[in-house]
């Protein structure tokens, strides 16, 4: 059975949805975002479908307020039942995208990283290349490992900063999966080309937790 891949980030707004688009497109995968906060603009699920043409599962929770899921849910009198957020079974690869960073609260008792620990699916950590990324990345990696999460590797997003990327990978002993450059035009074609030029597809083709 093909293993799902979880895409998370060191922070919000760093480009992990664009990377999720690239990975979903490359794997011809199904996409799932468990909780969507903010519905006024195009949602992440809608963007992934538009840019990949791939299948997407509906979000388990759709919240109007563009804020942390725990805050949005409380503002709308919605109870997020984290026990119901189980990994869906699909035919073929599945790409699952979290919200914001690892420590984003789903409820007053549960963080996203707690969900990742429960799932034990391979995790791709997305990090920016700009100032501050060493601290944010090393803290995120340490948090994942402290909880026994299955970290597949790190993906950098932005202009190349070779020393920061090397420092993070070497200091943390984590595999650098590649770097997605900033795209002046975001289209299916530019995303497909950027992934092909900067990543190895086999690094993300997993069977029972192993590369195939």
GROMACS .gro file of C-alpha atoms in nm, residues 22 72 204:
model
    3
   22UNK     CA    1   0.397   2.040  -0.705
   72UNK     CA    2  -1.198   2.987   1.421
  204UNK     CA    3   0.866   1.079  -0.254
   0.00000   0.00000   0.00000
